[in-house]
Tab-separated table of C-alpha atoms and ligand atoms in Angstrom:
chain	number	residue	atom	x	y	z
A	25	MET	CA	0.000	0.000	0.000
A	26	ASN	CA	1.047	3.576	-0.624
A	27	GLU	CA	1.095	4.545	3.059
A	28	ALA	CA	3.395	7.579	2.695
A	29	GLN	CA	1.394	8.994	-0.223
A	30	ILE	CA	-1.928	8.278	1.507
A	31	GLU	CA	-0.678	10.280	4.498
A	32	ARG	CA	0.674	13.050	2.268
A	33	TRP	CA	-2.531	13.417	0.228
A	34	ASN	CA	-4.711	13.429	3.337
A	35	GLY	CA	-2.473	15.955	5.108
A	36	SER	CA	0.201	18.475	4.195
A	37	GLU	CA	-0.054	18.332	0.388
A	38	SER	CA	-3.834	18.049	0.207
A	39	ASP	CA	-4.252	21.119	2.468
A	40	HIS	CA	-2.739	23.339	-0.223
A	41	TRP	CA	-4.782	21.757	-3.051
A	42	PHE	CA	-7.952	21.900	-0.891
A	43	GLU	CA	-7.487	25.610	-0.176
A	44	ASN	CA	-6.451	26.489	-3.746
A	45	ALA	CA	-8.511	24.110	-5.900
A	46	ASP	CA	-9.604	26.791	-8.369
A	47	ARG	CA	-6.092	28.217	-8.648
A	48	TYR	CA	-4.591	24.785	-9.372
A	49	ASP	CA	-7.247	24.274	-12.047
A	50	ALA	CA	-6.408	27.631	-13.625
A	51	GLN	CA	-2.678	26.786	-13.540
A	52	LEU	CA	-3.200	23.327	-15.043
A	53	ALA	CA	-5.944	24.208	-17.562
A	54	PRO	CA	-3.717	23.700	-20.660
A	55	PHE	CA	-3.036	20.103	-19.622
A	56	LEU	CA	-6.716	19.349	-19.060
A	57	ALA	CA	-7.385	20.642	-22.579
A	58	ALA	CA	-4.585	18.469	-23.980
A	59	VAL	CA	-5.921	15.304	-22.290
A	60	LEU	CA	-9.442	16.052	-23.546
A	61	GLU	CA	-8.225	16.632	-27.088
A	62	THR	CA	-6.288	13.352	-27.173
A	63	ALA	CA	-8.926	11.264	-25.345
A	64	ARG	CA	-11.847	12.259	-27.650
A	65	ILE	CA	-14.417	10.917	-25.178
A	66	ASP	CA	-17.555	9.722	-26.961
A	67	GLY	CA	-20.057	7.766	-24.889
A	68	ASP	CA	-17.259	6.076	-22.935
A	69	ALA	CA	-17.169	4.605	-19.441
A	70	VAL	CA	-14.339	6.707	-17.995
A	71	LEU	CA	-12.071	6.108	-14.990
A	72	ASP	CA	-10.237	9.287	-13.855
A	73	VAL	CA	-7.373	8.187	-11.606
A	74	GLY	CA	-6.029	10.537	-8.949
A	75	CYS	CA	-8.957	12.812	-9.772
A	76	GLY	CA	-8.299	15.173	-6.850
A	77	CYS	CA	-10.896	17.960	-6.835
A	78	GLY	CA	-12.538	16.464	-9.919
A	79	ALA	CA	-11.856	18.981	-12.696
A	80	LEU	CA	-11.080	16.368	-15.372
A	81	SER	CA	-13.931	14.033	-14.304
A	82	LEU	CA	-16.435	16.870	-14.580
A	83	ALA	CA	-14.953	18.063	-17.883
A	84	VAL	CA	-15.250	14.652	-19.592
A	85	ALA	CA	-18.721	13.884	-18.189
A	86	PRO	CA	-20.875	15.659	-20.814
A	87	ALA	CA	-19.402	13.439	-23.561
A	88	ALA	CA	-19.194	10.263	-21.440
A	89	ALA	CA	-21.686	7.532	-20.559
A	90	LEU	CA	-20.418	7.433	-17.002
A	91	VAL	CA	-17.403	8.694	-15.075
A	92	THR	CA	-15.765	7.374	-11.924
A	93	GLY	CA	-13.256	9.686	-10.267
A	94	LEU	CA	-10.915	7.701	-8.002
A	95	ASP	CA	-8.613	9.244	-5.405
A	96	ILE	CA	-7.024	8.454	-2.037
A	97	SER	CA	-7.567	11.945	-0.637
A	98	ALA	CA	-10.722	12.422	1.445
A	99	PRO	CA	-10.368	16.242	1.587
A	100	LEU	CA	-9.920	16.586	-2.187
A	101	LEU	CA	-12.824	14.215	-2.873
A	102	SER	CA	-15.017	16.417	-0.660
A	103	VAL	CA	-14.249	19.351	-3.003
A	104	ALA	CA	-15.008	17.127	-6.020
A	105	ARG	CA	-18.359	16.053	-4.536
A	106	ASP	CA	-19.311	19.669	-3.760
A	107	ARG	CA	-18.485	20.629	-7.345
A	108	LEU	CA	-20.505	17.662	-8.650
A	109	ALA	CA	-23.515	18.640	-6.523
A	110	SER	CA	-23.634	22.072	-8.134
A	111	SER	CA	-22.844	20.823	-11.659
A	112	GLY	CA	-26.193	19.263	-12.548
A	113	LEU	CA	-24.335	16.208	-13.923
A	114	GLY	CA	-25.924	12.847	-13.210
A	115	ASN	CA	-23.340	10.420	-14.601
A	116	VAL	CA	-20.362	11.017	-12.261
A	117	GLU	CA	-19.362	9.366	-8.992
A	118	PHE	CA	-16.311	9.992	-6.840
A	119	VAL	CA	-14.849	7.099	-4.857
A	120	GLN	CA	-12.029	6.884	-2.354
A	121	GLY	CA	-9.439	4.185	-2.949
A	122	ASP	CA	-5.785	3.436	-3.655
A	123	ALA	CA	-5.504	3.037	-7.436
A	124	GLN	CA	-2.725	0.491	-6.915
A	125	VAL	CA	-5.228	-2.014	-5.494
A	126	TRP	CA	-8.726	-0.622	-6.204
A	127	PRO	CA	-11.278	-2.133	-6.266
A	128	THR	CA	-10.651	-4.339	-3.244
A	129	GLU	CA	-13.132	-6.973	-2.083
A	130	ALA	CA	-14.640	-4.355	0.213
A	131	ASP	CA	-15.559	-2.212	-2.813
A	132	SER	CA	-18.436	-4.515	-3.646
A	133	ASP	CA	-20.112	-2.141	-6.111
A	134	ALA	CA	-17.103	-1.766	-8.372
A	135	ALA	CA	-16.690	-4.402	-11.081
A	136	ARG	CA	-13.363	-4.990	-12.795
A	137	GLY	CA	-13.057	-4.487	-16.532
A	138	GLN	CA	-15.950	-2.059	-16.731
A	139	PHE	CA	-14.124	1.006	-18.119
A	140	ASN	CA	-13.120	1.597	-21.701
A	141	ILE	CA	-10.848	4.555	-21.021
A	142	MET	CA	-8.651	5.591	-18.099
A	143	VAL	CA	-7.667	9.263	-17.971
A	144	SER	CA	-5.634	11.310	-15.529
A	145	ARG	CA	-4.146	14.755	-15.117
A	146	PHE	CA	-0.994	14.297	-13.039
A	147	GLY	CA	-2.565	11.578	-10.841
A	148	LEU	CA	-0.451	8.541	-11.799
A	149	MET	CA	3.030	9.414	-10.483
A	150	PHE	CA	2.571	8.537	-6.819
A	151	PHE	CA	2.686	4.724	-6.678
A	152	ASP	CA	5.277	2.906	-4.570
A	153	ASP	CA	4.978	-0.029	-7.021
A	154	PRO	CA	4.144	1.391	-10.477
A	155	VAL	CA	4.097	-2.022	-12.183
A	156	ARG	CA	1.610	-3.378	-9.664
A	157	ALA	CA	-0.461	-0.199	-9.944
A	158	PHE	CA	-0.618	-0.067	-13.747
A	159	THR	CA	-1.290	-3.838	-13.904
A	160	ASN	CA	-4.207	-3.291	-11.547
A	161	LEU	CA	-5.424	-0.284	-13.529
A	162	ARG	CA	-5.172	-2.278	-16.768
A	163	SER	CA	-7.447	-4.928	-15.214
A	164	ASN	CA	-10.095	-2.227	-14.731
A	165	LEU	CA	-10.213	-1.638	-18.502
A	166	ARG	CA	-12.055	-3.634	-21.096
A	167	SER	CA	-9.919	-5.423	-23.652
A	168	GLY	CA	-9.015	-2.856	-26.320
A	169	GLY	CA	-9.624	-0.005	-23.885
A	170	ARG	CA	-7.401	3.046	-23.834
A	171	THR	CA	-5.525	5.296	-21.468
A	172	VAL	CA	-4.685	8.980	-21.960
A	173	PHE	CA	-2.893	10.836	-19.188
A	174	ALA	CA	-0.678	13.806	-18.414
A	175	CYS	CA	2.550	13.464	-16.435
A	176	TRP	CA	5.372	15.966	-15.960
A	177	GLN	CA	8.548	15.950	-18.022
A	178	ASP	CA	11.728	16.326	-15.961
A	179	LEU	CA	12.574	19.274	-13.715
A	180	GLY	CA	14.953	20.717	-16.323
A	181	GLN	CA	11.912	21.477	-18.536
A	182	GLN	CA	9.966	23.267	-15.781
A	183	GLN	CA	11.028	26.943	-15.838
A	184	TRP	CA	8.040	27.769	-13.607
A	185	LEU	CA	9.711	25.766	-10.815
A	186	LEU	CA	13.397	26.084	-11.660
A	187	GLU	CA	13.658	29.844	-12.209
A	188	PRO	CA	12.057	30.942	-8.901
A	189	MET	CA	14.122	28.339	-7.038
A	190	VAL	CA	17.308	29.608	-8.689
A	191	ALA	CA	16.357	33.250	-7.926
A	192	ALA	CA	15.690	32.438	-4.260
A	193	ALA	CA	18.612	30.059	-3.701
A	194	PRO	CA	21.368	32.640	-2.895
A	195	PHE	CA	19.379	33.774	0.161
A	196	LEU	CA	18.430	30.344	1.529
A	197	PRO	CA	20.167	27.459	3.305
A	198	PRO	CA	21.387	24.793	0.851
A	199	ALA	CA	18.499	22.784	-0.554
A	200	PRO	CA	18.252	19.197	0.693
A	201	PRO	CA	19.608	16.625	-1.774
A	202	ALA	CA	17.158	15.554	-4.464
A	203	PRO	CA	15.081	12.597	-3.262
A	204	PRO	CA	15.944	9.209	-4.740
A	205	ALA	CA	13.807	8.064	-7.635
A	206	GLY	CA	10.427	6.937	-6.397
A	207	PRO	CA	6.849	8.130	-6.122
A	208	GLY	CA	6.523	11.840	-6.814
A	209	MET	CA	6.001	14.554	-9.363
A	210	PHE	CA	8.707	13.330	-11.777
A	211	ALA	CA	8.230	9.553	-11.436
A	212	LEU	CA	7.045	9.240	-15.067
A	213	ALA	CA	9.299	11.922	-16.573
A	214	ASP	CA	11.525	9.455	-18.432
A	215	PRO	CA	9.861	8.252	-21.679
A	216	ALA	CA	11.708	4.917	-21.542
A	217	THR	CA	10.336	4.288	-18.036
A	218	VAL	CA	6.780	5.108	-19.152
A	219	GLU	CA	7.030	2.801	-22.147
A	220	SER	CA	8.597	-0.013	-20.134
A	221	VAL	CA	6.075	0.171	-17.259
A	222	LEU	CA	3.053	0.341	-19.561
A	223	THR	CA	4.298	-2.470	-21.787
A	224	ARG	CA	5.002	-4.720	-18.787
A	225	CYS	CA	1.481	-4.045	-17.506
A	226	GLY	CA	-0.462	-5.113	-20.582
A	227	PHE	CA	-0.588	-1.890	-22.620
A	228	GLY	CA	0.586	-1.474	-26.212
A	229	SER	CA	0.874	1.265	-28.848
A	230	VAL	CA	2.428	3.582	-26.242
A	231	GLU	CA	2.875	7.157	-27.475
A	232	LEU	CA	4.186	10.242	-25.666
A	233	ALA	CA	3.289	13.635	-27.120
A	234	ASP	CA	5.162	16.710	-25.963
A	235	CYS	CA	2.891	19.294	-24.336
A	236	SER	CA	5.154	22.301	-23.766
A	237	THR	CA	3.168	25.324	-22.752
A	238	SER	CA	3.217	28.525	-20.797
A	239	LEU	CA	2.101	28.121	-17.183
A	240	SER	CA	0.951	30.805	-14.735
A	241	PRO	CA	1.710	29.889	-11.087
A	242	GLY	CA	-1.745	29.830	-9.442
A	243	GLY	CA	-3.363	30.877	-12.730
A	244	PRO	CA	-3.754	34.345	-14.211
A	245	GLY	CA	-3.551	37.195	-11.697
A	246	THR	CA	-1.230	39.808	-10.276
A	247	VAL	CA	2.448	39.358	-9.483
A	248	ASP	CA	1.583	39.315	-5.771
A	249	ASP	CA	-1.013	36.570	-6.368
A	250	ALA	CA	1.601	34.437	-8.116
A	251	VAL	CA	4.268	35.036	-5.449
A	252	GLU	CA	1.858	34.247	-2.615
A	253	PHE	CA	0.719	31.057	-4.375
A	254	PHE	CA	4.234	29.916	-5.235
A	255	ALA	CA	5.598	30.620	-1.732
A	256	SER	CA	2.811	28.576	-0.136
A	257	THR	CA	3.372	25.404	-2.209
A	258	GLY	CA	4.951	22.409	-0.522
A	259	ILE	CA	8.061	22.558	-2.698
A	260	ALA	CA	8.681	26.270	-1.912
A	261	ARG	CA	7.900	25.885	1.775
A	262	SER	CA	10.497	23.115	2.065
A	263	LEU	CA	13.101	25.696	0.940
A	264	LEU	CA	11.719	28.836	2.644
A	265	ASP	CA	10.669	27.479	6.038
A	266	PRO	CA	14.184	26.594	7.313
A	267	ALA	CA	15.438	30.138	6.515
A	268	PRO	CA	15.625	32.989	9.070
A	269	PRO	CA	12.960	35.718	8.513
A	270	ASP	CA	15.262	38.258	6.766
A	271	ALA	CA	16.667	35.619	4.394
A	272	ARG	CA	13.151	34.412	3.646
A	273	ALA	CA	12.067	37.986	2.870
A	274	ALA	CA	15.067	38.487	0.542
A	275	ALA	CA	14.278	35.232	-1.261
A	276	ILE	CA	10.653	36.271	-1.753
A	277	ASP	CA	11.824	39.694	-3.044
A	278	ALA	CA	13.985	37.891	-5.617
A	279	VAL	CA	11.013	35.783	-6.752
A	280	THR	CA	8.869	38.924	-6.943
A	281	THR	CA	11.449	40.586	-9.209
A	282	LEU	CA	11.511	37.519	-11.467
A	283	PHE	CA	7.718	37.229	-11.631
A	284	THR	CA	7.417	40.979	-12.380
A	285	GLU	CA	9.703	40.477	-15.400
A	286	ARG	CA	7.537	37.565	-16.560
A	287	HIS	CA	4.146	39.213	-16.054
A	288	ASP	CA	2.403	39.981	-19.355
A	289	GLY	CA	-0.510	42.015	-18.002
A	290	THR	CA	-2.749	39.022	-17.314
A	291	GLY	CA	-0.455	36.665	-15.465
A	292	VAL	CA	3.082	35.422	-14.846
A	293	ASN	CA	3.971	33.225	-17.806
A	294	MET	CA	6.732	30.671	-17.556
A	295	GLY	CA	7.681	27.532	-19.485
A	296	SER	CA	6.473	24.079	-18.499
A	297	ALA	CA	6.331	20.690	-20.166
A	298	ALA	CA	4.292	17.532	-19.720
A	299	TRP	CA	3.891	14.310	-21.635
A	300	ILE	CA	0.447	13.409	-22.899
A	301	VAL	CA	0.717	9.633	-22.851
A	302	SER	CA	-1.651	7.414	-24.753
A	303	ALA	CA	-1.750	3.618	-24.919
A	304	THR	CA	-4.103	0.755	-25.654
A	305	ALA	CA	-4.972	-2.125	-23.340
A	306	ALA	CA	-3.674	-5.111	-25.271
B	25	SAM	C1	-1.031	16.253	-8.493
B	25	SAM	S1	-2.604	15.825	-7.839
B	25	SAM	C2	-3.633	15.914	-9.294
B	25	SAM	C3	-5.093	16.014	-8.959
B	25	SAM	C4	-6.036	16.151	-10.167
B	25	SAM	N1	-5.883	15.070	-11.109
B	25	SAM	C5	-5.859	17.485	-10.854
B	25	SAM	O1	-5.276	17.536	-11.943
B	25	SAM	O2	-6.309	18.487	-10.291
B	25	SAM	C6	-2.372	14.076	-7.620
B	25	SAM	C7	-3.612	13.348	-7.128
B	25	SAM	O3	-3.333	11.940	-7.106
B	25	SAM	C8	-3.915	11.390	-5.938
B	25	SAM	N2	-3.243	10.128	-5.633
B	25	SAM	C9	-1.952	9.953	-5.249
B	25	SAM	N3	-1.703	8.650	-5.069
B	25	SAM	C10	-2.867	7.971	-5.341
B	25	SAM	C11	-3.232	6.600	-5.311
B	25	SAM	N4	-2.367	5.642	-4.961
B	25	SAM	N5	-4.502	6.267	-5.651
B	25	SAM	C12	-5.412	7.222	-5.990
B	25	SAM	N6	-5.111	8.541	-6.025
B	25	SAM	C13	-3.859	8.912	-5.707
B	25	SAM	C14	-3.721	12.481	-4.892
B	25	SAM	O4	-4.575	12.334	-3.778
B	25	SAM	C15	-4.020	13.735	-5.713
B	25	SAM	O5	-5.380	14.071	-5.690
């Protein structure tokens, strides 16, 4: 089981997503559009894995027969259910479960092999055993079913993360060493890893399309909005929180200067890159 991720997504990390659900959706809107364009949902039974606050589930629903949004995070599912209640949609359900093992015997309503497409926006990188997880997810698809999902390319392609960290670094204690490979934001960044995992788990015709696009931290807004959002993310807090107050203030000033340079009148625009992965259940 993904104990560490279950704790993370029901605690520290989910707090920020819970409080900023609309801002995350604004920031990640280009990737939702890219998944929709590639998935071409048309009367499908859709499984949205790691659905979080439900933006992708609700976006695919009008063209789908039914949608199940699956996530381990109780707080984020509560946002998704609130959004569903005010959406008027009648073909969506949100369920709590670990995608690596769901459905378990306790999930008596959920039948295996009932979906013909699995989608995700950045919800498939957090498994402690990716081969077990994708094998399980494959078993939830009908034969010939498809998957279309977004995952991040490597950190070197993410100017929206790298540039503020580089601007702030001279004022902060040395960053902790990069974590060893494992569950996390960049777990599926390497195309060879994606292809190998999917192929081992019963998928074929694996394709990765580059989705390089401008990203606004926290979505369009003022420079101060973007700085406040960036500084409150888990990744920024891990760098800022150990610093004394004056160093922290200097680091935030440096990020403000950078974001001011990158503001185009509607938002701070910086480079980002994801893979839009598609594959077929063999
Ligand atoms: C980066 S967030 C993306 C959320 C959402 N897809 C979006 O784009 O707004 C990752 C999501 O994956 C979920 N998640 C992580 N590990 C999971 C697992 N083993 N099973 C189901 N969901 C998981 C987290 O709770 C979180 O909601």
